[in-house]
Short mmCIF file of C-alpha atoms and ligand atoms in Angstrom, two decimals:
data_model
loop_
_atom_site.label_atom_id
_atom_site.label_comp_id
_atom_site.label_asym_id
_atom_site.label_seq_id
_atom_site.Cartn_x
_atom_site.Cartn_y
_atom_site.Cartn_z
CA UNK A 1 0.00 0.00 0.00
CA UNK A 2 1.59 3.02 -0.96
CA UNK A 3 2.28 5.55 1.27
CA UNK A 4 -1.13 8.84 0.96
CA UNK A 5 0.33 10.94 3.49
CA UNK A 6 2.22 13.41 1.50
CA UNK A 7 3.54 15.16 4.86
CA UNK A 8 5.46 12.01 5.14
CA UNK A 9 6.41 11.24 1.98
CA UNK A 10 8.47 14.98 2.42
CA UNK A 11 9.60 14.54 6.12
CA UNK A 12 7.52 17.44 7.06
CA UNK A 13 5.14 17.44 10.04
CA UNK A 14 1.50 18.96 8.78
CA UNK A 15 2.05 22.27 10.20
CA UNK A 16 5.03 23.22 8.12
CA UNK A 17 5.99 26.41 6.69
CA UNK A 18 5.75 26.93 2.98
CA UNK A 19 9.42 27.34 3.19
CA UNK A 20 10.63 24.23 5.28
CA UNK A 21 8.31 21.68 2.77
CA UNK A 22 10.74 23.48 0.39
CA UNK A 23 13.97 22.55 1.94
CA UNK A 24 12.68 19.32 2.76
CA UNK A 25 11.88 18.72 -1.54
CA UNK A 26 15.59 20.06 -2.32
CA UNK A 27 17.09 17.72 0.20
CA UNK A 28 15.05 14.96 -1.22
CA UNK A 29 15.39 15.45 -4.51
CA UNK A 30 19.42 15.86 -4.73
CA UNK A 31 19.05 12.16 -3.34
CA UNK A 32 16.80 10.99 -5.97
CA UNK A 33 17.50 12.90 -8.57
CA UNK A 34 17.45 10.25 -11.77
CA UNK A 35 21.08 11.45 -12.61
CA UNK A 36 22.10 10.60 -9.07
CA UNK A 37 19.66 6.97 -9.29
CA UNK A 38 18.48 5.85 -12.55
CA UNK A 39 17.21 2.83 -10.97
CA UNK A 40 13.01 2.64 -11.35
CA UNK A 41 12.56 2.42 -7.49
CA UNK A 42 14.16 5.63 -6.84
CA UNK A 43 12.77 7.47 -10.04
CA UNK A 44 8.97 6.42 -9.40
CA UNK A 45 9.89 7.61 -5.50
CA UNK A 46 11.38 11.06 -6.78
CA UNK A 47 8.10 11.32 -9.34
CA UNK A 48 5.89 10.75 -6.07
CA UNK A 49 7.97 13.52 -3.64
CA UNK A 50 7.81 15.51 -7.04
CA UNK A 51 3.97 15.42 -7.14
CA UNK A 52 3.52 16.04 -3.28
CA UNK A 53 5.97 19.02 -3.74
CA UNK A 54 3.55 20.09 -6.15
CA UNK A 55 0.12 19.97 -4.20
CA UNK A 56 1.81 21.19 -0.44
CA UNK A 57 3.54 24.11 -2.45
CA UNK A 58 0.61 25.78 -3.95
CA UNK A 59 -1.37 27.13 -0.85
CA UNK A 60 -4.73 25.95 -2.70
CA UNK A 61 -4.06 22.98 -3.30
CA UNK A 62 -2.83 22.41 0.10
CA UNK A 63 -5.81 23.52 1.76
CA UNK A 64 -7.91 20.89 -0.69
CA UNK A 65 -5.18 18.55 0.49
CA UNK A 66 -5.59 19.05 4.12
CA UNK A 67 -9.73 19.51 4.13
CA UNK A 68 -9.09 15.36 3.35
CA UNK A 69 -10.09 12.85 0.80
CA UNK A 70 -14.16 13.81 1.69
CA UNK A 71 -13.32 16.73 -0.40
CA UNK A 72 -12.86 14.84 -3.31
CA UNK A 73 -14.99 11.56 -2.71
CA UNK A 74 -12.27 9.45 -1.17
CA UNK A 75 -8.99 8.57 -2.21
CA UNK A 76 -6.94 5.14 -0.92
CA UNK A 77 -4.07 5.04 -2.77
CA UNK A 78 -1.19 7.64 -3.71
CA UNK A 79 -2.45 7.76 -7.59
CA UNK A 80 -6.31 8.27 -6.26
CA UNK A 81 -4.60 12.00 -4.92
CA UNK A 82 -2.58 12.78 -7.74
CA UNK A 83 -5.49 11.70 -9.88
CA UNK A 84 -7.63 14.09 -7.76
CA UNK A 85 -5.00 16.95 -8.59
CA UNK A 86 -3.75 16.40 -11.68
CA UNK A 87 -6.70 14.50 -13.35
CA UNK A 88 -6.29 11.05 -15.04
CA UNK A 89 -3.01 10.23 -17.06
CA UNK A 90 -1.09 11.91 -14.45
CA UNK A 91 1.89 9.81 -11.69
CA UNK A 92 2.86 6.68 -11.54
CA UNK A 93 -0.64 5.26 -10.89
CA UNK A 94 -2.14 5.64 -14.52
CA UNK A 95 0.82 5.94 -16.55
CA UNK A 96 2.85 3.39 -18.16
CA UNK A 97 3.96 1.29 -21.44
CA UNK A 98 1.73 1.22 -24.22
CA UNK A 99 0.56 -2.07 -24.86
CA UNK A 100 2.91 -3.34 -28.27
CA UNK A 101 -0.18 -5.40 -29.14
CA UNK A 102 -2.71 -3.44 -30.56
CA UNK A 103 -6.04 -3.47 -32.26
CA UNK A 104 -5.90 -3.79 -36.07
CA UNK A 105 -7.27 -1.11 -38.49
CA UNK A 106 -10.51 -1.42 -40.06
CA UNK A 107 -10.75 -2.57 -43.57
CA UNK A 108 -12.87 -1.27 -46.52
CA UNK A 109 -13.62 -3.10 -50.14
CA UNK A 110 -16.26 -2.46 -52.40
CA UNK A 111 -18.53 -4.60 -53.52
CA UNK A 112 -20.65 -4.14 -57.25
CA UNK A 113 -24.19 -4.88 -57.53
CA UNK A 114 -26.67 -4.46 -60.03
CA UNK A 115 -30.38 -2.64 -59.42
CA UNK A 116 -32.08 -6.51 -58.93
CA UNK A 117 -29.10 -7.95 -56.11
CA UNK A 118 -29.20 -4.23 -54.48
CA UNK A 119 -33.26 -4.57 -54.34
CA UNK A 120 -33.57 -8.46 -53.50
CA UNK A 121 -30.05 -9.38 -51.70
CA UNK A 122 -27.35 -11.39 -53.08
CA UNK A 123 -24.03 -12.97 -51.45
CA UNK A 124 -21.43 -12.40 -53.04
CA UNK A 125 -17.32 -12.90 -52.58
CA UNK A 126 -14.82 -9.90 -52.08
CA UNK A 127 -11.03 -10.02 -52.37
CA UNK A 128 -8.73 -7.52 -50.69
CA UNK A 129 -5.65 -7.16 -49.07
CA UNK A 130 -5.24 -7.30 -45.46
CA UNK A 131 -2.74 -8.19 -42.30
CA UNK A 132 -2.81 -11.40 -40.85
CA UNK A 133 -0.41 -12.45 -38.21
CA UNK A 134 2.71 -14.14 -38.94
CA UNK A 135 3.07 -17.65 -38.96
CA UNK A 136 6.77 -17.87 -38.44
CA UNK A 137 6.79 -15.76 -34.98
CA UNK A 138 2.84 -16.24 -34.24
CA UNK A 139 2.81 -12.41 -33.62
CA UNK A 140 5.27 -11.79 -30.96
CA UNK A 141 7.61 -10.31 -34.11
CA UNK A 142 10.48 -11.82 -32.66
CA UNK A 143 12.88 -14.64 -34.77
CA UNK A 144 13.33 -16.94 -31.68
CA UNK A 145 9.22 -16.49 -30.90
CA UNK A 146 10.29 -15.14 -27.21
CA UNK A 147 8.39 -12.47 -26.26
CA UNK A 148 10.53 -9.04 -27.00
CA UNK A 149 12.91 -8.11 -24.31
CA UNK A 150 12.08 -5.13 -21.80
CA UNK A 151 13.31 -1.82 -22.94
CA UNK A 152 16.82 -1.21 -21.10
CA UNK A 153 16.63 2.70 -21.59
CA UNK A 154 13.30 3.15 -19.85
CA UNK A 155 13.50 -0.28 -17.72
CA UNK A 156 10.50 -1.35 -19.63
CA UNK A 157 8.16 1.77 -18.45
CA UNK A 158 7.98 3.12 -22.02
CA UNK A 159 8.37 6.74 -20.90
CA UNK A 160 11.93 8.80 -19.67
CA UNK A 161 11.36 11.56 -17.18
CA UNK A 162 13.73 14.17 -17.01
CA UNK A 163 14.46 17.21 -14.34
CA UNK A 164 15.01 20.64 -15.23
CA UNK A 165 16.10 23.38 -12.95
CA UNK A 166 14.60 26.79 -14.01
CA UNK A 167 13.86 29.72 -11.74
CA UNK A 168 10.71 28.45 -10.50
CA UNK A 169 12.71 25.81 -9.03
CA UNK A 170 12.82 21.87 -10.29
CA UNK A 171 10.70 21.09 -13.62
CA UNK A 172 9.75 17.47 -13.85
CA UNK A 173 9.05 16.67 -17.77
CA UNK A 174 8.24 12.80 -18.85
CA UNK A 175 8.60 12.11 -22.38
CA UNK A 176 7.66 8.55 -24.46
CA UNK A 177 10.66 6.34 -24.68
CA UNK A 178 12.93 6.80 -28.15
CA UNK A 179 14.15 3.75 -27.79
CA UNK A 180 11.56 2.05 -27.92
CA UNK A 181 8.58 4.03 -29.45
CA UNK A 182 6.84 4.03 -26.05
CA UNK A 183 6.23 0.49 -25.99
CA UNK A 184 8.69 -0.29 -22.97
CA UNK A 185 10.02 -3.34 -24.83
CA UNK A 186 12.39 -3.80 -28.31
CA UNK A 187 12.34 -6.56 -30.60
CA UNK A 188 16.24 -7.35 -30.92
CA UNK A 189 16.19 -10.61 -33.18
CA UNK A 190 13.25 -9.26 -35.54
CA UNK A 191 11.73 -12.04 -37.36
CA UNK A 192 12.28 -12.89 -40.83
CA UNK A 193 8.92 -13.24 -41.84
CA UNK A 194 7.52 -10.18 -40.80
CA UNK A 195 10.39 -8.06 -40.03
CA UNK A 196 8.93 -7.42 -36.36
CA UNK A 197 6.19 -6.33 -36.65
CA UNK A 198 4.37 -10.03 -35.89
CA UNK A 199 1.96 -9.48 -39.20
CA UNK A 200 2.06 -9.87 -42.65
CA UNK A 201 0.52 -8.79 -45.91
CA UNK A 202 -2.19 -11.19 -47.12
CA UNK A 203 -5.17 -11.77 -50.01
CA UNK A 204 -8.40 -12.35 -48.38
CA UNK A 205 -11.49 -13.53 -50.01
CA UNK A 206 -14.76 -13.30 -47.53
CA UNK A 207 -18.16 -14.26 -48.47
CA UNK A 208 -20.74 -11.71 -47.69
CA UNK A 209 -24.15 -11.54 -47.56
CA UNK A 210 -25.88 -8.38 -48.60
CA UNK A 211 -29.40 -7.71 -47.63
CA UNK A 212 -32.23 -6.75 -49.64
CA UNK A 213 -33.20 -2.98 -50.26
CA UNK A 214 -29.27 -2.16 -49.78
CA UNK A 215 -28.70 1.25 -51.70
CA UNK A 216 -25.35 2.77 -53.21
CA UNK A 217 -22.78 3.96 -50.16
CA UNK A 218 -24.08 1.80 -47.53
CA UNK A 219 -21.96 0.13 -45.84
CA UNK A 220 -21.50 -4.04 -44.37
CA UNK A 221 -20.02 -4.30 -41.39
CA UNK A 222 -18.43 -7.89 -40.76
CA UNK A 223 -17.14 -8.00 -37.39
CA UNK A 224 -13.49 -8.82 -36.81
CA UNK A 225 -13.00 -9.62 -40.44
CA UNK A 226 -10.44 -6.33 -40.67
CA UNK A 227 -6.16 -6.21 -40.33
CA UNK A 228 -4.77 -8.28 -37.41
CA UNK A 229 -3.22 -5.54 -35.65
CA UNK A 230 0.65 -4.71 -34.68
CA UNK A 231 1.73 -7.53 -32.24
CA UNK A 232 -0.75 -10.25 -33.36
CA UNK A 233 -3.31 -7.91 -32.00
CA UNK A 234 -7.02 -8.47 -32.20
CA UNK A 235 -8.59 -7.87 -35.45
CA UNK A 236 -10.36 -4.71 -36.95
CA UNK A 237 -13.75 -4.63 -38.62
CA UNK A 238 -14.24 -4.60 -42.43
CA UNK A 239 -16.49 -2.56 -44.36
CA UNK A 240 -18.31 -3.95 -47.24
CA UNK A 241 -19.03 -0.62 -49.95
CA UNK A 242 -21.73 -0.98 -52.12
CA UNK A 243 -21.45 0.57 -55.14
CA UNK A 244 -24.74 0.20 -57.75
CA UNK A 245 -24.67 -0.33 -61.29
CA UNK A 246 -26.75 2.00 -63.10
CA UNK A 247 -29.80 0.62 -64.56
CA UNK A 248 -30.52 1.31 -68.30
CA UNK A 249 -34.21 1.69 -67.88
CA UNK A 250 -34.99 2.53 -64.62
CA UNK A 251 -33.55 5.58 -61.85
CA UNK A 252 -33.56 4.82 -58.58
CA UNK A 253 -34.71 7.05 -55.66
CA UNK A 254 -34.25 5.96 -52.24
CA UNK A 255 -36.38 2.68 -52.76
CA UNK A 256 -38.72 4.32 -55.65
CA UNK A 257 -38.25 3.46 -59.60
CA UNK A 258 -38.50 6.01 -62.15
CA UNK A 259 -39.04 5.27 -65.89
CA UNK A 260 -39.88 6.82 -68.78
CA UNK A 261 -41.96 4.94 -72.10
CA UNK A 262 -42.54 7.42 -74.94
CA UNK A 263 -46.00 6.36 -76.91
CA UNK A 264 -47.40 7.29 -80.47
CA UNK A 265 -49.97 10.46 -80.49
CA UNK A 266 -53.02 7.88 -81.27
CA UNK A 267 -51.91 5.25 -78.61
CA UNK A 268 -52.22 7.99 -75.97
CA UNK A 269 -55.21 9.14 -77.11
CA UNK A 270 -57.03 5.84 -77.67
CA UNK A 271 -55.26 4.50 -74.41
CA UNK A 272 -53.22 1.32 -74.96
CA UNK A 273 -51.57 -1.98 -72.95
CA UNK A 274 -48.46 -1.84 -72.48
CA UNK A 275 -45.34 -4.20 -71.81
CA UNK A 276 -42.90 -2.89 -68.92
CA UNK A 277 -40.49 -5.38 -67.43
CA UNK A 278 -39.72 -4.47 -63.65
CA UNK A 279 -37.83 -6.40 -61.65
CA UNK A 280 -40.66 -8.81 -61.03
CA UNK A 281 -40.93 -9.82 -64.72
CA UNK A 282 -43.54 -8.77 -67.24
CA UNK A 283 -46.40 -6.44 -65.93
CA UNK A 284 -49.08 -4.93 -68.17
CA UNK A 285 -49.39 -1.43 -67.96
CA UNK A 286 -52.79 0.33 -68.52
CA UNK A 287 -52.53 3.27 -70.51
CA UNK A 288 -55.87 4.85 -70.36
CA UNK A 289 -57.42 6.86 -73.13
CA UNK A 290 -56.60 10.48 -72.99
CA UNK A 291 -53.34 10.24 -71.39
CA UNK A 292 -51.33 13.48 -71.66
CA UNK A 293 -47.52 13.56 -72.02
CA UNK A 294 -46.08 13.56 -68.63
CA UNK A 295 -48.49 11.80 -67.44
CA UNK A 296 -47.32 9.21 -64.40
CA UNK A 297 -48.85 5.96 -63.71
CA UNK A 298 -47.57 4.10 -60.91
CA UNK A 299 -47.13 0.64 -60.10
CA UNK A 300 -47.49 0.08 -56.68
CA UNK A 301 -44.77 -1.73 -54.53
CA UNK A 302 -42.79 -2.94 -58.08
CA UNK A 303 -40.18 -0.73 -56.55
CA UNK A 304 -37.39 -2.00 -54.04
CA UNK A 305 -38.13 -3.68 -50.92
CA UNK A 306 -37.42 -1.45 -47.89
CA UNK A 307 -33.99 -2.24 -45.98
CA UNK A 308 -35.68 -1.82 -42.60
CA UNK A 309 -39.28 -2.56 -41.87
CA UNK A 310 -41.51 -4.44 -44.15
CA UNK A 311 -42.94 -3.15 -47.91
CA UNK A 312 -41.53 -1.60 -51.18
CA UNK A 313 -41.23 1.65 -52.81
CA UNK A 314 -43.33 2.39 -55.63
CA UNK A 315 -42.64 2.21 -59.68
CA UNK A 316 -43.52 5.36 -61.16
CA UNK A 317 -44.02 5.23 -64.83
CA UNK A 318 -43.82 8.24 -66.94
CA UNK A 319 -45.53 8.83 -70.07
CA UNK A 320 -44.19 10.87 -72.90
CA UNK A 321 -46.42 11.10 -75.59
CA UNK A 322 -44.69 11.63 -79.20
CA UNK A 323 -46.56 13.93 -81.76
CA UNK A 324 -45.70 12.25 -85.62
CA UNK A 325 -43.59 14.58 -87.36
CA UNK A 326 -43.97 14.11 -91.37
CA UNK A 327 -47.34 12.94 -92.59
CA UNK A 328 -48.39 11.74 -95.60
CA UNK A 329 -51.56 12.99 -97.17
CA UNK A 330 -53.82 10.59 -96.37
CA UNK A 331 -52.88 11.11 -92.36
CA UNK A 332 -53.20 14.35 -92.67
CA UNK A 333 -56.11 14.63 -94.05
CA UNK A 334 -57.56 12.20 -91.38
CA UNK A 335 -56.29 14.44 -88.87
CA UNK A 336 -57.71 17.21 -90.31
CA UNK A 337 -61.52 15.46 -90.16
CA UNK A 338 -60.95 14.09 -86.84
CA UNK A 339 -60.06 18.01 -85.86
CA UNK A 340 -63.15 19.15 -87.35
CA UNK A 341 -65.31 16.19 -85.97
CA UNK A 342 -64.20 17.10 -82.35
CA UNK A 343 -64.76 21.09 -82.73
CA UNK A 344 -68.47 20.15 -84.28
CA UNK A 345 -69.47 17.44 -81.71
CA UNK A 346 -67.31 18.22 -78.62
CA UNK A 347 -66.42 21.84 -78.40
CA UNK A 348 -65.26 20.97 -74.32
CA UNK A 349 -62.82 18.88 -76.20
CA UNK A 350 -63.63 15.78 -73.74
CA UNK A 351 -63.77 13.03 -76.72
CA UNK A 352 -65.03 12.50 -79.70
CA UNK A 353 -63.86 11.23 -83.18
CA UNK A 354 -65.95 7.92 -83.40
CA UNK A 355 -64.87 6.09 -85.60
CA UNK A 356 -61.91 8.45 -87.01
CA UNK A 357 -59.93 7.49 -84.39
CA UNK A 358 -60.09 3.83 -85.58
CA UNK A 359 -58.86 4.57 -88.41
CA UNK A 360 -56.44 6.90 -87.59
CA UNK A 361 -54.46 4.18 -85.51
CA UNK A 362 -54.57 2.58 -88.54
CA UNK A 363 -52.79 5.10 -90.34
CA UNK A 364 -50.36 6.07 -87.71
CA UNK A 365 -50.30 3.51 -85.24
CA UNK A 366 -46.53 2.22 -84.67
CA UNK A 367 -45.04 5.94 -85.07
ZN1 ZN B 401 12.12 2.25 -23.80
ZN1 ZN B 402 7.03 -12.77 -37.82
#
């Protein structure tokens, strides 16, 4: 149990003056200054007098000090204070190496579909390159497979504190290891295989399986299906892109289908059946007589199936109604009566033509 009495830890009784918890930091830290004692016993001990120079020296955080660990909900242990003080990350107590094994980054490939696998769900196979661990060294990184030796120019702590003397007195600064990147350990017989770093480059192929009503951009997430990290380390994720084909009749929007079918003057005006294949086959479209260019008819719930929750967008059919452009006489002169019939019968213009119109399809029908 380490020692929370930071009176103590100085040689100072509690009612000492500002200047005599001084003294008593100067004498101590001569002694265990880590160019005196570079062992780790006396540099964590000179870190902890450090820290309690720190709180008895500024009058306000003394006072906190003293008022005891109610003040701040308790504290047991000599980090629990410094913690209180300095926040988390700070001492002896929270600090440390940085683990060498570490998760591996997430991966992303893309995947193609077409309008009918995006809309109905497919499973398909992707291939990219990842990291998998090394076989030779199983991960550690080193050639023998021993786990890497600790770091002799931090003793394995991953971090080198240094003290500065400046006119406010002593100036405590940690830094991460160079040696050793932080890590508090060094591979010294790197492996052949991976060079140390306990992973390799490798070609994956996963089989994935893509729900219906999946749009352009979304994303798969397969769960630990990513790089192996540094070390062996546990796996990332991987991301499965799709990326949809474009369709050369129909535009997608969110799960609605757009389409356009362009019809002869007489077939819109007589109304018509037409063919449309969707991506449930053949339906019969009902073009009914009268139909104006832009006209929309929709097919309900031909459109894709919704990712989440139950149903389907809709199919929205547009109509585009072509007027003939070069007549011969005989159509125009049909036209010309069928004009004429419809401004002496139906002068609203509502129908009309009888039997004209017959014909007319005749005459024109196809165009
Ligand atoms: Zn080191
Ligand atoms: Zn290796």
């Amino acid at each position: 149990m380490p020692d929370t009495d930071l009176y103590a830890l100085l040689g100072v009784s509690k009612d000492a003056s500002a200047d005599e918890i001084k003294k008593a930091y100067r004498r101590l830290a001569r002694d265990l200054h880590p160019d005196v004692n570079p062992d780790p016993e006396t540099q964590e001990r000179f870190k902890e007098i450090t820290a309690a120079y720190e709180i008895l020296s500024d009058p306000e955080k003394r006072q906190r000090y003293d008022a005891g660990p109610d003040a701040f909900g308790g504290f047991g242990s000599f980090g629990d204070i410094f913690e209180a003080f300095f926040g988390s990350g700070f001492g002896t107590a929270s600090r440390g190496p940085r683990s060498r094994v570490r998760r591996g980054a997430d991966s992303l490939v893309n995947v193609t579909l077409d309008l009918a696998e995006a809309a109905f769900g497919v499973t398909k196979e992707v291939t990219f390159d990842s990291a998998a661990v090394c076989e030779q060294c199983t991960g550690t990184g080193t050639a023998s497979g021993a786990a890497p030796e600790t770091c002799g120019t931090c003793q394995g702590r991953g971090e080198i504190s240094q003290v500065q003397r400046s006119f406010l007195g002593q100036v405590m600064t940690t830094r991460p290891c160079p040696r050793c990147g932080g890590v508090g350990s060094v591979v010294t017989d790197p492996c052949p295989g991976c060079g140390g770093d306990g992973r390799v480059a490798q070609r994956r192929t996963v089989t994935v399986k893509i729900p219906a009503g999946v749009e352009h951009g979304i994303r798969i997430r397969l769960s630990g299906e990513g790089e192996v990290g540094p070390g062996g380390g546990p796996p990332g994720d991987l991301y499965v892109q799709v990326v949809e084909r474009e369709h050369e009749v129909f535009e997608r929007d969110g799960d609605d289908l757009h389409c356009k079918v362009t019809l002869p003057m007489t077939a819109a005006a007589l109304g018509t059946a037409l063919t449309l294949t969707t991506l449930d086959g053949d339906e019969t479209i009902d073009i009914k007589p009268g139909t104006q260019s832009g006209a929309v008819v929709t097919l309900r719930a031909r459109g894709v199936p919704h990712l989440r929750g139950v149903g389907r967008g809709d199919l929205h059919v547009h109509v585009e109604v072509r007027t003939p452009t070069h007549l011969d006489p005989e159509q125009e002169r049909l036209l010309r009566e069928l004009a004429k019939a419809r401004d002496e019968e139906h002068p609203d213009g509502s129908s009309g033509g009888g039997g004209l119109f017959s014909r007319l399809r005749d005459v024109l029908g196809g165009r």
